[in-house]
PDB file of C-alpha atoms in Angstrom:
ATOM      1  CA  UNK A   1      91.451 -10.819 135.072  1.00 43.00           C
ATOM      2  CA  UNK A   2      92.182 -13.090 132.440  1.00 42.00           C
ATOM      3  CA  UNK A   3      93.215 -16.811 132.073  1.00 47.00           C
ATOM      4  CA  UNK A   4      95.443 -17.890 129.253  1.00 48.00           C
ATOM      5  CA  UNK A   5      94.326 -14.972 126.927  1.00 44.00           C
ATOM      6  CA  UNK A   6      90.637 -15.381 127.614  1.00 47.00           C
ATOM      7  CA  UNK A   7      88.463 -13.331 129.606  1.00 49.00           C
ATOM      8  CA  UNK A   8      86.989 -14.974 132.840  1.00 55.00           C
ATOM      9  CA  UNK A   9      86.045 -12.229 135.114  1.00 56.00           C
ATOM     10  CA  UNK A  10      86.951  -8.561 134.694  1.00 53.00           C
ATOM     11  CA  UNK A  11      86.593  -5.600 136.932  1.00 50.00           C
ATOM     12  CA  UNK A  12      83.838  -3.083 135.889  1.00 48.00           C
ATOM     13  CA  UNK A  13      86.354  -0.088 136.474  1.00 50.00           C
ATOM     14  CA  UNK A  14      89.891   0.399 137.484  1.00 45.00           C
ATOM     15  CA  UNK A  15      90.184   0.101 141.278  1.00 42.00           C
ATOM     16  CA  UNK A  16      92.868  -0.628 143.835  1.00 42.00           C
ATOM     17  CA  UNK A  17      93.009  -3.866 145.880  1.00 45.00           C
ATOM     18  CA  UNK A  18      91.057  -2.182 148.557  1.00 49.00           C
ATOM     19  CA  UNK A  19      89.019   0.828 147.913  1.00 59.00           C
ATOM     20  CA  UNK A  20      87.009   2.737 150.602  1.00 56.00           C
ATOM     21  CA  UNK A  21      85.201   5.829 149.525  1.00 59.00           C
ATOM     22  CA  UNK A  22      82.791   8.237 151.327  1.00 55.00           C
ATOM     23  CA  UNK A  23      79.620   9.184 149.514  1.00 54.00           C
ATOM     24  CA  UNK A  24      77.874  11.701 151.740  1.00 55.00           C
ATOM     25  CA  UNK A  25      77.214   9.835 154.944  1.00 54.00           C
ATOM     26  CA  UNK A  26      77.608   6.518 153.402  1.00 64.00           C
ATOM     27  CA  UNK A  27      80.855   4.567 153.487  1.00 75.00           C
ATOM     28  CA  UNK A  28      81.531   2.273 150.364  1.00 86.00           C
ATOM     29  CA  UNK A  29      83.967  -0.550 150.708  1.00 84.00           C
ATOM     30  CA  UNK A  30      85.177  -2.574 147.661  1.00 89.00           C
ATOM     31  CA  UNK A  31      85.724  -5.989 149.053  1.00 91.00           C
ATOM     32  CA  UNK A  32      88.979  -7.839 148.311  1.00 93.00           C
ATOM     33  CA  UNK A  33      88.444 -10.884 146.014  1.00 95.00           C
ATOM     34  CA  UNK A  34      89.921 -13.987 144.663  1.00 95.00           C
ATOM     35  CA  UNK A  35      88.950 -15.810 141.467  1.00 95.00           C
ATOM     36  CA  UNK A  36      89.730 -19.477 141.267  1.00 95.00           C
ATOM     37  CA  UNK A  37      89.070 -21.881 138.368  1.00 93.00           C
ATOM     38  CA  UNK A  38      87.874 -25.637 138.341  1.00 92.00           C
ATOM     39  CA  UNK A  39      87.265 -27.714 135.407  1.00 88.00           C
ATOM     40  CA  UNK A  40      83.663 -26.919 135.595  1.00 91.00           C
ATOM     41  CA  UNK A  41      83.311 -23.476 137.342  1.00 93.00           C
ATOM     42  CA  UNK A  42      84.843 -20.273 138.438  1.00 94.00           C
ATOM     43  CA  UNK A  43      84.721 -19.340 142.259  1.00 96.00           C
ATOM     44  CA  UNK A  44      84.617 -15.835 143.184  1.00 97.00           C
ATOM     45  CA  UNK A  45      85.697 -15.461 146.735  1.00 97.00           C
ATOM     46  CA  UNK A  46      85.041 -12.039 148.448  1.00 97.00           C
ATOM     47  CA  UNK A  47      86.070 -10.953 151.962  1.00 94.00           C
ATOM     48  CA  UNK A  48      83.248  -9.519 153.643  1.00 92.00           C
ATOM     49  CA  UNK A  49      83.830  -9.774 157.385  1.00 89.00           C
ATOM     50  CA  UNK A  50      80.946  -8.492 159.736  1.00 86.00           C
ATOM     51  CA  UNK A  51      78.270  -8.812 157.066  1.00 91.00           C
ATOM     52  CA  UNK A  52      75.137 -10.873 158.220  1.00 90.00           C
ATOM     53  CA  UNK A  53      74.171 -13.479 155.785  1.00 93.00           C
ATOM     54  CA  UNK A  54      70.745 -12.134 155.238  1.00 91.00           C
ATOM     55  CA  UNK A  55      72.314  -8.805 154.551  1.00 90.00           C
ATOM     56  CA  UNK A  56      74.045 -10.005 151.315  1.00 96.00           C
ATOM     57  CA  UNK A  57      72.801  -9.440 147.852  1.00 96.00           C
ATOM     58  CA  UNK A  58      74.302 -11.082 144.823  1.00 97.00           C
ATOM     59  CA  UNK A  59      72.599 -10.008 141.495  1.00 95.00           C
ATOM     60  CA  UNK A  60      73.274 -10.854 137.732  1.00 91.00           C
ATOM     61  CA  UNK A  61      72.125  -8.475 135.129  1.00 91.00           C
ATOM     62  CA  UNK A  62      73.470  -8.797 131.626  1.00 88.00           C
ATOM     63  CA  UNK A  63      77.101  -9.568 131.919  1.00 89.00           C
ATOM     64  CA  UNK A  64      77.319  -7.592 135.346  1.00 93.00           C
ATOM     65  CA  UNK A  65      77.601  -9.791 138.518  1.00 94.00           C
ATOM     66  CA  UNK A  66      77.049  -7.257 141.655  1.00 96.00           C
ATOM     67  CA  UNK A  67      77.519  -8.058 145.184  1.00 97.00           C
ATOM     68  CA  UNK A  68      76.294  -5.788 148.055  1.00 95.00           C
ATOM     69  CA  UNK A  69      76.394  -6.135 151.703  1.00 94.00           C
ATOM     70  CA  UNK A  70      76.519  -3.881 154.628  1.00 88.00           C
ATOM     71  CA  UNK A  71      77.878  -3.711 158.213  1.00 83.00           C
ATOM     72  CA  UNK A  72      77.711  -1.610 161.193  1.00 74.00           C
ATOM     73  CA  UNK A  73      80.263  -0.168 163.329  1.00 69.00           C
ATOM     74  CA  UNK A  74      81.374  -2.087 166.588  1.00 68.00           C
ATOM     75  CA  UNK A  75      80.877   0.849 168.741  1.00 69.00           C
ATOM     76  CA  UNK A  76      78.719   0.499 171.986  1.00 74.00           C
ATOM     77  CA  UNK A  77      76.308   3.235 173.284  1.00 80.00           C
ATOM     78  CA  UNK A  78      78.186   3.954 176.417  1.00 86.00           C
ATOM     79  CA  UNK A  79      81.688   4.032 174.804  1.00 86.00           C
ATOM     80  CA  UNK A  80      83.942   6.468 173.136  1.00 85.00           C
ATOM     81  CA  UNK A  81      85.836   5.607 169.946  1.00 79.00           C
ATOM     82  CA  UNK A  82      89.588   5.943 170.485  1.00 83.00           C
ATOM     83  CA  UNK A  83      91.055   4.168 167.652  1.00 81.00           C
ATOM     84  CA  UNK A  84      89.502   2.533 164.499  1.00 74.00           C
ATOM     85  CA  UNK A  85      90.771   0.263 161.918  1.00 74.00           C
ATOM     86  CA  UNK A  86      87.751  -2.052 161.449  1.00 72.00           C
ATOM     87  CA  UNK A  87      85.916  -1.250 158.080  1.00 66.00           C
ATOM     88  CA  UNK A  88      82.186  -0.629 158.360  1.00 71.00           C
ATOM     89  CA  UNK A  89      79.828   0.375 155.899  1.00 80.00           C
ATOM     90  CA  UNK A  90      78.481  -0.903 152.542  1.00 89.00           C
ATOM     91  CA  UNK A  91      80.453  -3.429 150.504  1.00 92.00           C
ATOM     92  CA  UNK A  92      79.862  -3.080 146.698  1.00 94.00           C
ATOM     93  CA  UNK A  93      81.680  -5.108 144.176  1.00 95.00           C
ATOM     94  CA  UNK A  94      80.739  -5.589 140.441  1.00 95.00           C
ATOM     95  CA  UNK A  95      82.485  -7.852 137.834  1.00 94.00           C
ATOM     96  CA  UNK A  96      81.870  -8.321 134.123  1.00 93.00           C
ATOM     97  CA  UNK A  97      81.517 -11.918 133.304  1.00 90.00           C
ATOM     98  CA  UNK A  98      83.196 -13.623 130.120  1.00 88.00           C
ATOM     99  CA  UNK A  99      80.984 -15.552 127.604  1.00 87.00           C
ATOM    100  CA  UNK A 100      81.877 -18.938 128.892  1.00 89.00           C
ATOM    101  CA  UNK A 101      79.851 -18.431 132.447  1.00 91.00           C
ATOM    102  CA  UNK A 102      76.402 -20.194 132.411  1.00 92.00           C
ATOM    103  CA  UNK A 103      74.297 -17.443 133.736  1.00 91.00           C
ATOM    104  CA  UNK A 104      71.500 -19.824 134.609  1.00 90.00           C
ATOM    105  CA  UNK A 105      73.707 -21.749 137.141  1.00 92.00           C
ATOM    106  CA  UNK A 106      75.138 -19.365 139.738  1.00 95.00           C
ATOM    107  CA  UNK A 107      75.246 -20.333 143.464  1.00 96.00           C
ATOM    108  CA  UNK A 108      76.431 -18.366 146.543  1.00 97.00           C
ATOM    109  CA  UNK A 109      77.465 -19.500 150.047  1.00 97.00           C
ATOM    110  CA  UNK A 110      78.710 -17.351 153.064  1.00 97.00           C
ATOM    111  CA  UNK A 111      80.897 -18.786 155.687  1.00 96.00           C
ATOM    112  CA  UNK A 112      83.145 -17.230 158.220  1.00 94.00           C
ATOM    113  CA  UNK A 113      83.269 -13.702 156.562  1.00 93.00           C
ATOM    114  CA  UNK A 114      83.895 -14.982 152.909  1.00 97.00           C
ATOM    115  CA  UNK A 115      81.458 -14.966 150.418  1.00 97.00           C
ATOM    116  CA  UNK A 116      81.850 -17.615 147.607  1.00 98.00           C
ATOM    117  CA  UNK A 117      79.975 -17.294 144.202  1.00 97.00           C
ATOM    118  CA  UNK A 118      80.169 -20.270 142.028  1.00 97.00           C
ATOM    119  CA  UNK A 119      79.842 -19.463 138.347  1.00 95.00           C
ATOM    120  CA  UNK A 120      79.337 -22.660 136.398  1.00 94.00           C
ATOM    121  CA  UNK A 121      80.952 -22.977 133.076  1.00 91.00           C
ATOM    122  CA  UNK A 122      78.718 -23.509 129.796  1.00 88.00           C
ATOM    123  CA  UNK A 123      78.767 -27.049 128.883  1.00 82.00           C
ATOM    124  CA  UNK A 124      80.301 -26.254 125.582  1.00 80.00           C
ATOM    125  CA  UNK A 125      83.596 -25.075 127.312  1.00 72.00           C
ATOM    126  CA  UNK A 126      84.027 -27.824 129.919  1.00 72.00           C
ATOM    127  CA  UNK A 127      86.571 -30.281 129.288  1.00 74.00           C
ATOM    128  CA  UNK A 128      85.432 -33.400 127.764  1.00 77.00           C
ATOM    129  CA  UNK A 129      87.187 -36.706 126.529  1.00 81.00           C
ATOM    130  CA  UNK A 130      87.021 -37.715 122.902  1.00 80.00           C
ATOM    131  CA  UNK A 131      86.713 -41.328 122.160  1.00 87.00           C
ATOM    132  CA  UNK A 132      89.448 -42.420 119.609  1.00 92.00           C
ATOM    133  CA  UNK A 133      87.785 -44.824 116.921  1.00 86.00           C
TER     134      UNK A 133
END
């Protein structure tokens, strides 16, 4: 993804807007994401319904931001699944960050099924007012 010709956050590989793949018995879901920009940060919002807050992992390594989480099926023991559209499995999404992200100042919050990762901008790229003399 780019903003006015500069790199903000990029996907690590070409992927459709929603990607579900089966890896053996594991089901990998690439959650949908929005990236917003404020004057001092980027907000990466990922749709991860059904994931428990303590089951989410956000890691930063080099230029790669990785988000993981998992959810279980909603089927009860004494029931038979007749129809299913609710996605279950492991959420996994990776982004390559631009140079203007302060890697030491990243926060994450999770509310109502949406994970928001706040990526602060480096001080050198934040808008500032220049005093005219």
